[in-house]
Coordinates of C-alpha atoms and ligand atoms in Angstrom, one line a residue:
X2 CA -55.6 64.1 -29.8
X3 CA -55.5 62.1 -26.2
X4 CA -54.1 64.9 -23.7
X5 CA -50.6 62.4 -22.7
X6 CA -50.5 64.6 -19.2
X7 CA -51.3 61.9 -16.3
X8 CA -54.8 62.8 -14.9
X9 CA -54.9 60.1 -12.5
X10 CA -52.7 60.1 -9.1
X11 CA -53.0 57.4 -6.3
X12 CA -52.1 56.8 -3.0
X13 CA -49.2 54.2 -2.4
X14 CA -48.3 52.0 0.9
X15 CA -45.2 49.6 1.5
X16 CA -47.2 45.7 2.0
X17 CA -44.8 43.8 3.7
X18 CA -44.8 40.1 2.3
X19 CA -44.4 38.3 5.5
X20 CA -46.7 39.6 7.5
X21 CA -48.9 41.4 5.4
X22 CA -48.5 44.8 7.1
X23 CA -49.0 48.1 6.0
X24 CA -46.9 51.8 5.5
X25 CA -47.3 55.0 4.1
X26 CA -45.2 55.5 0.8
X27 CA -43.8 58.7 2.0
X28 CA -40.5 57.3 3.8
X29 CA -38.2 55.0 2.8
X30 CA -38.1 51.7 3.7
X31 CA -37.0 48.5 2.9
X32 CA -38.0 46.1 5.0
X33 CA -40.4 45.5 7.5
X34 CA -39.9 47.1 11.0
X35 CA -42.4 44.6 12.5
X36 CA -40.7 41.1 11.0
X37 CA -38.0 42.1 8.9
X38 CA -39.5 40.5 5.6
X39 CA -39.3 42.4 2.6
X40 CA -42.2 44.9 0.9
X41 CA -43.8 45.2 -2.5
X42 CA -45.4 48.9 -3.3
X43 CA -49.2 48.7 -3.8
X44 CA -51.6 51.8 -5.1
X45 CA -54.2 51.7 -2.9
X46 CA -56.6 52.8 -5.5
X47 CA -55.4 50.4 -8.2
X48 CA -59.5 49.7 -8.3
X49 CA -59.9 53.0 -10.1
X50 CA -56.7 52.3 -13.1
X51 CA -60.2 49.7 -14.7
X52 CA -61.9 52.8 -14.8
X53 CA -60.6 53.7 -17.6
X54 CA -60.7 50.8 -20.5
X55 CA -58.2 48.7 -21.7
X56 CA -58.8 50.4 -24.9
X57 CA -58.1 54.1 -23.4
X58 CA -55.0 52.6 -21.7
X59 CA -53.4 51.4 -25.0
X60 CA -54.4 54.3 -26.9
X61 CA -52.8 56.4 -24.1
X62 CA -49.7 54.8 -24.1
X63 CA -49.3 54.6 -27.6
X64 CA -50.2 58.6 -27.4
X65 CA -47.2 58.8 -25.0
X66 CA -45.2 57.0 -27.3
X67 CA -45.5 59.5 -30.4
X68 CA -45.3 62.2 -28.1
X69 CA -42.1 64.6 -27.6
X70 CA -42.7 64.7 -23.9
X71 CA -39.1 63.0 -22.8
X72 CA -40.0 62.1 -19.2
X73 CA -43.3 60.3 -20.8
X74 CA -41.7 58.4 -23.4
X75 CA -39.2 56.5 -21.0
X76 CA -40.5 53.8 -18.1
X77 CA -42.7 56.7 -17.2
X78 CA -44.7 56.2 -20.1
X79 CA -46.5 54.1 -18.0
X80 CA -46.8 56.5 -14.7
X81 CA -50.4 55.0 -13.4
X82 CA -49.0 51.7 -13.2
X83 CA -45.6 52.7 -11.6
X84 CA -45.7 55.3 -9.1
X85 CA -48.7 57.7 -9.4
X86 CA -47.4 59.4 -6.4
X87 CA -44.7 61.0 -7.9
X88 CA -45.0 64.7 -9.5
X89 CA -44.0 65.2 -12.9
X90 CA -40.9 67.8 -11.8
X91 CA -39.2 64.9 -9.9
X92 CA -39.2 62.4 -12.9
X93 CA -35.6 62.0 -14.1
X94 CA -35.1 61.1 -17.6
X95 CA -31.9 59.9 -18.7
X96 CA -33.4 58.5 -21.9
X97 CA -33.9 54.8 -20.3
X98 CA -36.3 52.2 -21.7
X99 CA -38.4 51.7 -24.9
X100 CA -35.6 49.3 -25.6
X101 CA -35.4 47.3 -29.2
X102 CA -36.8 43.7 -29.6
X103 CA -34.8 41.9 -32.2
X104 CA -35.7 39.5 -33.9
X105 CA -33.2 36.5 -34.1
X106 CA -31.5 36.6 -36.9
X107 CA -33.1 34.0 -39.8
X108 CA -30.1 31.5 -39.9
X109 CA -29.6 32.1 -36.0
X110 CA -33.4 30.9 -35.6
X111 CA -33.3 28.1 -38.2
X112 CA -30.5 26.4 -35.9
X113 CA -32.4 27.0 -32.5
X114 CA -35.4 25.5 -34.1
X115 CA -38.0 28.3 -33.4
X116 CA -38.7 32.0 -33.8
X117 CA -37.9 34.2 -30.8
X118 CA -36.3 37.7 -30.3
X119 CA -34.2 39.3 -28.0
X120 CA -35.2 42.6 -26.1
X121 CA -31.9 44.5 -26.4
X122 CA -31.8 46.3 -22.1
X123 CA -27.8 46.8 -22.8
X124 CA -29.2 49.8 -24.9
X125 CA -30.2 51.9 -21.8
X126 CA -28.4 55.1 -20.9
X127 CA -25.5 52.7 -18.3
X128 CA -25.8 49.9 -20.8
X129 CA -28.3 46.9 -18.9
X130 CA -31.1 46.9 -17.2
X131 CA -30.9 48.5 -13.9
X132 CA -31.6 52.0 -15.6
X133 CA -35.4 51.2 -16.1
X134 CA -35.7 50.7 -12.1
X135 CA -33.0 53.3 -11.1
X136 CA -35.2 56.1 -12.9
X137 CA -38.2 55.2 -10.7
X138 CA -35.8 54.9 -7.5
X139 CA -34.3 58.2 -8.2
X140 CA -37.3 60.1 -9.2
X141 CA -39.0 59.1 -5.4
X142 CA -35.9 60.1 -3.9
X143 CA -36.1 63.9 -5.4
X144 CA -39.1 63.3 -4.4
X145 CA -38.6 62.9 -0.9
X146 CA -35.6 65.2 -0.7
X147 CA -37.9 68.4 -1.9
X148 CA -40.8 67.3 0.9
X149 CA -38.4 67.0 3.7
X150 CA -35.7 69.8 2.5
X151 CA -32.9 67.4 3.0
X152 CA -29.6 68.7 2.2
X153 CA -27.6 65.6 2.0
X154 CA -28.5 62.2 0.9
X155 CA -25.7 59.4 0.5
X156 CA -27.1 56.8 -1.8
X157 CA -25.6 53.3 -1.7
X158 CA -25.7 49.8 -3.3
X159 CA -23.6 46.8 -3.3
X160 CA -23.5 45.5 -6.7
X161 CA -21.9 43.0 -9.3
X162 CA -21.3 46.0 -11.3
X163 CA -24.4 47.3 -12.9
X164 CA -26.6 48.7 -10.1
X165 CA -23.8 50.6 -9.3
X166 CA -22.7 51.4 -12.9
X167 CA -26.7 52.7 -12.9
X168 CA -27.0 54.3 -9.3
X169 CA -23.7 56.4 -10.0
X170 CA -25.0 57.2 -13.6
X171 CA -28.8 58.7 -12.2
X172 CA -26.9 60.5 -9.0
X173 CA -24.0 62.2 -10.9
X174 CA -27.0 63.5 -13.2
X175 CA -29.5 64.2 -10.4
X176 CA -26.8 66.2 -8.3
X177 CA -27.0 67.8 -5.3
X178 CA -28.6 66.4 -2.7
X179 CA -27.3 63.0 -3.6
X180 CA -23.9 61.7 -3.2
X181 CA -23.2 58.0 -4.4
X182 CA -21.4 55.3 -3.1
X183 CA -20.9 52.5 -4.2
X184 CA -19.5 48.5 -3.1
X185 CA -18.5 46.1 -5.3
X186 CA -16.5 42.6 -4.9
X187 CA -13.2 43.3 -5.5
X188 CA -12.9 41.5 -8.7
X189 CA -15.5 40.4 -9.7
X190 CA -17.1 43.2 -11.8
X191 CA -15.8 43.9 -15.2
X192 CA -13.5 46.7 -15.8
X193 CA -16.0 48.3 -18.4
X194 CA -18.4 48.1 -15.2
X195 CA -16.0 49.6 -12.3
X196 CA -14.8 52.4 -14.9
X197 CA -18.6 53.5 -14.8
X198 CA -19.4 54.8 -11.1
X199 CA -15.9 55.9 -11.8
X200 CA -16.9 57.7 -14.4
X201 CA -19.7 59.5 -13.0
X202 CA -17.5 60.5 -9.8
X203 CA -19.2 58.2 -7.3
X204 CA -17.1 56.7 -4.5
X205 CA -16.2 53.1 -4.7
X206 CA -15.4 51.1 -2.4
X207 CA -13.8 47.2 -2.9
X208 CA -14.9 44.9 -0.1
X209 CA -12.8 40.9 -1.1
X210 CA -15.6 38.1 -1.3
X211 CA -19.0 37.9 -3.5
X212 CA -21.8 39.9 -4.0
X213 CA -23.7 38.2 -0.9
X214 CA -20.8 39.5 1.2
X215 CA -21.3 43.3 0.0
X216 CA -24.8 42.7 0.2
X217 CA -25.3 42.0 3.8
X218 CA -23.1 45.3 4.4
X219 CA -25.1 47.9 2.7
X220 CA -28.1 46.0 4.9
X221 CA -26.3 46.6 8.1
X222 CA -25.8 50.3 6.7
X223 CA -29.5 50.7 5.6
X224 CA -30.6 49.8 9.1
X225 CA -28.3 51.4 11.2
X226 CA -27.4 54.3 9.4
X227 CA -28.7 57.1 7.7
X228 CA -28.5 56.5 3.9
X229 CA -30.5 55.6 0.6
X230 CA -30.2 51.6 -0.3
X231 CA -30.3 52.0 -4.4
X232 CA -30.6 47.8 -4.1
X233 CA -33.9 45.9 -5.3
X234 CA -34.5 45.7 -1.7
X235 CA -35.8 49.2 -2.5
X236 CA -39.3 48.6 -4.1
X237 CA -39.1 51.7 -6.3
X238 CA -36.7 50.3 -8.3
X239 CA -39.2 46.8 -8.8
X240 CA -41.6 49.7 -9.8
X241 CA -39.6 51.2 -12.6
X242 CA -38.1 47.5 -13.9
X243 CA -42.1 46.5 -14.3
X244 CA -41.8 48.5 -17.5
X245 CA -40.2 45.8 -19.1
X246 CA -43.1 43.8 -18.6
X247 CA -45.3 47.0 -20.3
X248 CA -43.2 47.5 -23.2
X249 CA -43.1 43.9 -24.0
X250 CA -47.2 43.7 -24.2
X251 CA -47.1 46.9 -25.9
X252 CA -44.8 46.0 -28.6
X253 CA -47.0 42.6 -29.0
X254 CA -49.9 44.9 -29.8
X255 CA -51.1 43.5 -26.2
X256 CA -51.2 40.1 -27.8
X257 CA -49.1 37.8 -25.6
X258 CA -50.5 34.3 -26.5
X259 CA -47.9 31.7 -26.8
X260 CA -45.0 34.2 -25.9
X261 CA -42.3 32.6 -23.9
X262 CA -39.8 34.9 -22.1
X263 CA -36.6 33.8 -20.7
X264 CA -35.6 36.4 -17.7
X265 CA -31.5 35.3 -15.9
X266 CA -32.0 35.7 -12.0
X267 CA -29.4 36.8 -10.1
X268 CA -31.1 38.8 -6.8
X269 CA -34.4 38.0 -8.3
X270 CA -35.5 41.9 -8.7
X271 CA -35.8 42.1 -12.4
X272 CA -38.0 38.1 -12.5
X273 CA -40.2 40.0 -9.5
X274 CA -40.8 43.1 -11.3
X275 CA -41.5 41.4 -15.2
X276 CA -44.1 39.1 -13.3
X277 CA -46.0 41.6 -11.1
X278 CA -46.0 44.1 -14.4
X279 CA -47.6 41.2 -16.5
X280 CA -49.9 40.4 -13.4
X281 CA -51.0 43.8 -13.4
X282 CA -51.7 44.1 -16.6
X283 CA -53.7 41.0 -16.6
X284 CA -55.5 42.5 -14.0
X285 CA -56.4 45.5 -16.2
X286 CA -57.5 43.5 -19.0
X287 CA -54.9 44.5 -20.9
X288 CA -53.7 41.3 -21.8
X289 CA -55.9 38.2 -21.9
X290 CA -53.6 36.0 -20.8
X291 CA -50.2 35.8 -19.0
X292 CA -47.0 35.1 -21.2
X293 CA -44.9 32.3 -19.7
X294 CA -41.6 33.1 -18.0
X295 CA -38.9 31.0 -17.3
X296 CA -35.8 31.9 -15.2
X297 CA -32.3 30.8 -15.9
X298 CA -29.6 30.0 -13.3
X299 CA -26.3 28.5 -14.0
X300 CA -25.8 26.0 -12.0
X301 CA -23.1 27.8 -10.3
X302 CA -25.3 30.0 -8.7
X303 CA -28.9 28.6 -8.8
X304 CA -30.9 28.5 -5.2
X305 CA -34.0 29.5 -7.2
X306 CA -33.6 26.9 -9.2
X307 CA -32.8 24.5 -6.8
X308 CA -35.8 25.5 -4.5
X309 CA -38.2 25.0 -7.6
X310 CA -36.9 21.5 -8.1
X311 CA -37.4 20.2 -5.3
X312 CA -41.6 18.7 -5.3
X313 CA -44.0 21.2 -4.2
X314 CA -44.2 20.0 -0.6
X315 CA -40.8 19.3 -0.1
X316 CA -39.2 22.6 -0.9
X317 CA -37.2 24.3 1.5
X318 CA -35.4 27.8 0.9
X319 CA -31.6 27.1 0.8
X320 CA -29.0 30.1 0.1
X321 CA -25.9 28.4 -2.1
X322 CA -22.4 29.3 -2.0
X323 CA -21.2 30.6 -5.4
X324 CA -18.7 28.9 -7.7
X325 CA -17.5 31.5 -10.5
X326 CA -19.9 32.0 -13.6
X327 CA -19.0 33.8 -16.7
X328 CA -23.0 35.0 -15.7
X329 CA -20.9 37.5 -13.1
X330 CA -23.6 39.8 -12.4
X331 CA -26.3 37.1 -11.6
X332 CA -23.9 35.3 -9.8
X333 CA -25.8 35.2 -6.5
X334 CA -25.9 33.0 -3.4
X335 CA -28.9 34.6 -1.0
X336 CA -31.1 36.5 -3.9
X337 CA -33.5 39.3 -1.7
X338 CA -36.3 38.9 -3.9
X339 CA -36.5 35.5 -3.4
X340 CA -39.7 35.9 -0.8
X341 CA -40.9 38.6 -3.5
X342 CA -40.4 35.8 -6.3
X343 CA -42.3 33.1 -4.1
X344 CA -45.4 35.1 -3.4
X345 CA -45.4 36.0 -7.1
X346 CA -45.0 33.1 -8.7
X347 CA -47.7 31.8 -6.9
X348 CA -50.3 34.0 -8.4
X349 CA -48.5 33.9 -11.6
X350 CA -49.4 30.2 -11.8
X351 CA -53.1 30.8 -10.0
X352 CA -53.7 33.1 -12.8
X353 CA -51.8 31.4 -15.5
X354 CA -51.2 27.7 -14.8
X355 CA -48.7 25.2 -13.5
X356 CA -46.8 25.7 -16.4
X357 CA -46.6 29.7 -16.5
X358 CA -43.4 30.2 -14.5
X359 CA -40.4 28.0 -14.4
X360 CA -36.9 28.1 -13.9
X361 CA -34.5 26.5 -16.0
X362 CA -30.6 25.9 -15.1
X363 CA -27.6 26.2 -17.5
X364 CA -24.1 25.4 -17.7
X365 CA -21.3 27.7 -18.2
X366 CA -20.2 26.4 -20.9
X367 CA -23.8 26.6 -22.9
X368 CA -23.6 30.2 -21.5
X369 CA -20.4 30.9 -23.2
X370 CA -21.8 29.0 -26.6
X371 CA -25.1 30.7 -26.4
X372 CA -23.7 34.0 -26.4
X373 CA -20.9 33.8 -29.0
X374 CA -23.7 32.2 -30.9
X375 CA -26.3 35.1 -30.8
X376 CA -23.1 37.5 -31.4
X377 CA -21.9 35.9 -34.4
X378 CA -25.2 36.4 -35.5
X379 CA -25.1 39.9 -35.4
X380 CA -26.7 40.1 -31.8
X381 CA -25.4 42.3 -28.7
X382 CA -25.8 39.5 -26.1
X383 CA -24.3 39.9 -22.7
X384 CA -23.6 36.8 -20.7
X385 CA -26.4 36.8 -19.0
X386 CA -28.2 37.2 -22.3
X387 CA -26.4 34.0 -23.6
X388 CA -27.4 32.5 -20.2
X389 CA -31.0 33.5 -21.9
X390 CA -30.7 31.2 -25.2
X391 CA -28.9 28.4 -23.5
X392 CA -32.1 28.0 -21.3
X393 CA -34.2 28.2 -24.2
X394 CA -32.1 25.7 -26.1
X395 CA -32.6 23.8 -22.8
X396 CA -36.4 24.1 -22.1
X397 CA -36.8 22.7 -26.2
X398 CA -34.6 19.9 -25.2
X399 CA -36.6 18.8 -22.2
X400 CA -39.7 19.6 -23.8
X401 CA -40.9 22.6 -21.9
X402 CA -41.2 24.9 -24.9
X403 CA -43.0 23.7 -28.2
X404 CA -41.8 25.4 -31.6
X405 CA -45.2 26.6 -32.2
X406 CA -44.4 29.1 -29.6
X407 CA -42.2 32.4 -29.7
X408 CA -40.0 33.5 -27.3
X409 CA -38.4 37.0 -25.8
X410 CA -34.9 37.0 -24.7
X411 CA -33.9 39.5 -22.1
X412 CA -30.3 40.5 -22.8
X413 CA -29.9 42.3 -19.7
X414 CA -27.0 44.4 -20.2
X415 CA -24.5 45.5 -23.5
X416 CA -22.4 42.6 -24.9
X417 CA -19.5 45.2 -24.3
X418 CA -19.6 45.4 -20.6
X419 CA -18.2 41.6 -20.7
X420 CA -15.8 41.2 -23.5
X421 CA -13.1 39.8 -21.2
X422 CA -15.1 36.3 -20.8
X423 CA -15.4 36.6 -24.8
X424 CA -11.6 37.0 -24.7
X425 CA -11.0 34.5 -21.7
X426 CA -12.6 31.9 -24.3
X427 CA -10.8 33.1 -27.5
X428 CA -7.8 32.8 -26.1
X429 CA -8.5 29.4 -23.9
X430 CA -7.4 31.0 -20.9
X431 CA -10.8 30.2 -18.4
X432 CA -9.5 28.9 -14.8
X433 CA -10.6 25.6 -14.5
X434 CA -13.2 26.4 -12.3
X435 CA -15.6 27.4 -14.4
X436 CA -15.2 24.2 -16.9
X437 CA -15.4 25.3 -20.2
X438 CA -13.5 24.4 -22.8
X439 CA -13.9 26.7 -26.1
X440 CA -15.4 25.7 -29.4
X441 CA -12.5 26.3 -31.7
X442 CA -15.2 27.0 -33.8
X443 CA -16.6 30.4 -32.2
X444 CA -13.1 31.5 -31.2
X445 CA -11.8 34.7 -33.4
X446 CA -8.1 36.9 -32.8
X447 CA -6.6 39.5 -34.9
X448 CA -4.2 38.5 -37.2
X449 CA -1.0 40.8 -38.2
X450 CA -0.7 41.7 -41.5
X451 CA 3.0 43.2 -41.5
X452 CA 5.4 43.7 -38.6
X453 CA 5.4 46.4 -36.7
X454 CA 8.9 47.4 -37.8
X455 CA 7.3 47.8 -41.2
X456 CA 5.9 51.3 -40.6
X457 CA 9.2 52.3 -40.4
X458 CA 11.3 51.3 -42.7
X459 CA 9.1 51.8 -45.7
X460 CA 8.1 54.8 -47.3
X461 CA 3.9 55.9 -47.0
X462 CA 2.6 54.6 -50.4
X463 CA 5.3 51.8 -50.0
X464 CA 3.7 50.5 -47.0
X465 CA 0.1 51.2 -48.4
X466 CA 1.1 48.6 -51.5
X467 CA 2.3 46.6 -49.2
X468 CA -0.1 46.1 -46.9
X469 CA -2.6 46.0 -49.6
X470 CA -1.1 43.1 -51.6
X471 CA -0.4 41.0 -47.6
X472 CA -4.2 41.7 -47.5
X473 CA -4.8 40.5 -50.8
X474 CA -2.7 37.6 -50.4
X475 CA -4.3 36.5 -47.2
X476 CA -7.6 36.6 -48.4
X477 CA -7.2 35.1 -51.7
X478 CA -8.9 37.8 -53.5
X479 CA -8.5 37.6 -57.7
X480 CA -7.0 41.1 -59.2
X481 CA -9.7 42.9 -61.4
Ligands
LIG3 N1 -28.2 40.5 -15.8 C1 -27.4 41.6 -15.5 C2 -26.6 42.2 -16.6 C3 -27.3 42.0 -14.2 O1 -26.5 43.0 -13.9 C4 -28.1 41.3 -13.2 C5 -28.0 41.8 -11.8 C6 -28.9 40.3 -13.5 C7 -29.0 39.9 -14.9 C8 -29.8 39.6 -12.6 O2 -30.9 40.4 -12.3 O3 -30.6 40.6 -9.9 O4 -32.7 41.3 -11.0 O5 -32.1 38.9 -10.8 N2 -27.1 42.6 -11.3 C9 -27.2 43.2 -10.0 C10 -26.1 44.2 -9.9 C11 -27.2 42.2 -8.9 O6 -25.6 44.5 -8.8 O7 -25.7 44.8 -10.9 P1 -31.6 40.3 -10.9

């Protein structure tokens, strides 16, 4: 049986992406202190990972995943390709990754027109996505707390509800040193998402404005202050989302030919992190080829969109102000990753042609459709996972996709976590500013069968008959 232990360790350095500077691993860091751009984690020896076959890695990961080894089962399963620094008592395992893939459901698919699946990341431990990279982020920083002895660590994060759901989730469990705080828009995370840092005791602080605006305070904090930025700004957490990327292949038997997968981008960590796992892997030989990836954007919060657009020579990086989107949580302005997405996307389409990364843009309203759709179909498609099919449906329409190909839907985080925009459309109550108008079709509401003052004035088996025979009546059922 293949021993499962990793063997292999490596040496890590921050590379910053504007200027191309090197640091050591072991502080943290976000951005450059020579020109301020941001940094992508490299193993120095990533030379000696093609050692070992692409034969050897797949059997080893399909070792780890039979095996009862918790902290190798989860994104750790791949540790040489993550953070081969770390030491095995440091990983924290709250049971993240090795997420579903769903197939779409047959009559679901039939109307789209071709066969794709969605990868289900609301099933992590804090229901999306954030978990894969907050185990990575976490795991370094206990890490780095039992090197330097530090006694007290105050981790923060701005967020539109998830990070910090996440961060909160991975600090409650980790404990002592780490305290978490975190800062959210005031009103513009869902209540399922503020009642999770709340949950797991963290502080929470409400600043009014967007995400952008929170965003450029926890930077002023990270610089100026002592404290540990849980943000994708922090490359440990690109680290741990890679996985993603891993699982996919893996689950694909490494076979990646004509797969499409449709990634929303909000800061632009998790599109970074699925393209420099897949470019990694390519590397490695474990995939032939490079799946394509398309990015969606509603069009009320789409720079990267926008900046693709634009002809090759006549792009220019432009920040956008936000209009609401029922996409909350990608609903971003001035995305960090954005250099990080740039530099990758570059190789991405060296390696894998012009037509290997795209981004696509949506409206609200196809978001809203999309993801009633999928959930009428017996799917558990957030927002931004309807964001997902809409931009498929899209990229058929203008002829980007063929329906020879497949595709892999990322619903990012659990339908549950945004139930209020389903309501906000079964009930036609939307603002006007996010212009959609519900498809009486999709829209559902509980119906009464008695009064309420019906408990009370009858007797138990009374109101048992009774009910029965309203429920009878109402659904036209025909007595045995
Ligand atoms: N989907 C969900 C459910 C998200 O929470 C986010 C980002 C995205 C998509 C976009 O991913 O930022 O990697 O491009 N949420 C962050 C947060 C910003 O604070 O929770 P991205």
């Amino acid at each position: 049986m293949t021993d499962v232990f990793p063997t292999l360790r490596g040496r890590m350095e921050y590379v910053c992406l504007g200027c191309d500077a090197r640091y050591p691993a072991d502080s943290l860091l976000y951005t450059c202190p020579g020109c301020g751009n941001v940094f992508l984690l490299e193993t120095i020896d990533f030379h000696k990972l093609k050692e070992r076959s692409a034969a050897d890695w797949r059997a080893l990961f399909d070792a780890r995943a039979a095996s009862r080894i918790t902290a190798l089962r989860g994104v750790f399963r791949y540790y040489e390709f993550i953070a081969p620094v770390l030491d095995a008592q440091d990983i924290v395992y709250l049971g993240e990754g090795i997420t579903p893939i769903v197939e779409a459901a047959p009559a679901l698919r039939d109307q789209i027109g071709l066969s794709f699946a969605y990868k289900n990341d609301g099933q992590n431990p804090s229901a999306s996505f954030k978990d894969r990279g907050m185990a990575c982020a976490f795991s370094y920083l206990k890490w780095l707390c039992r090197r330097n002895n530090w006694e007290e660590v105050l981790t923060v994060c701005a967020s539109t509800g998830d990070t910090s759901a996440s961060a909160a989730l991975y600090a409650a469990y980790v404990g002592a040193p780490l305290k978490s705080v975190v800062l959210l828009p005031a009103g513009k995370v869902t209540p399922q998402q503020l009642s999770q840092p709340l949950g797991s005791g963290a502080t929470v602080l409400e600043l009014p404005g967007v995400f952008d605006d929170c965003m450029k305070v926890v930077e002023h904090l990270a610089e100026n202050y002592r404290v540990a930025l849980l943000n994708s700004k922090n490359s440990w957490r690109i680290l741990g989302q890679e996985s993603y990327a891993y699982e996919t292949a893996q689950w694909h038997d490494w076979d990646v030919v004509d797969l499409c997968l449709f990634v929303p981008v909000g800061n632009a960590g998790n599109i970074t992190a699925i393209m420099s796992g897949f470019l990694k892997l390519h590397e490695l030989g474990l995939v032939t080829n490079l799946p394509r990836i398309f990015g969606v954007q509603s069009e009320h919060a789409d720079p990267v969109y926008r900046y693709y657009a634009a002809p090759a020579l006549a792009r220019t990086w432009q920040p956008v102000r936000v209009r609401p989107s029922v996409a909350q949580a990608a609903m971003i302005g001035n995305p960090v990753s954005f250099p990080r997405v740039r530099k990758l996307a570059e190789r991405y389409i060296a390696a894998g042609g012009e037509k290997a990364f795209q981004i696509i843009q949506v409206r609200e309203q196809e978001i809203m459709d999309a993801m009633l759709k999928a959930n009428r179909h017996g799917h558990i498609a957030c927002t931004q996972g309807g964001e997902c099919l809409a931009g498929l449906v899209n990229a058929l329409a203008l002829g980007l996709v063929s329906r020879s190909e497949r595709a892999l839907l990322d619903a990012t985080a659990h339908s549950l976590k945004f139930a209020g925009f389903q309501e906000l459309y079964f009930t036609d109550a939307f603002s006007p500013e996010y212009g959609i108008t519900p498809n009486i079709d999709l829209a559902n509401r509980p119906e009464a069968l008695l009064p309420r003052s019906a408990r009370n004035e009858l007797e138990d088996a009374a109101y048992t008959r009774k009910a029965a025979e309203a429920m009878a009546k109402l659904l036209r059922l025909s007595p045995k």
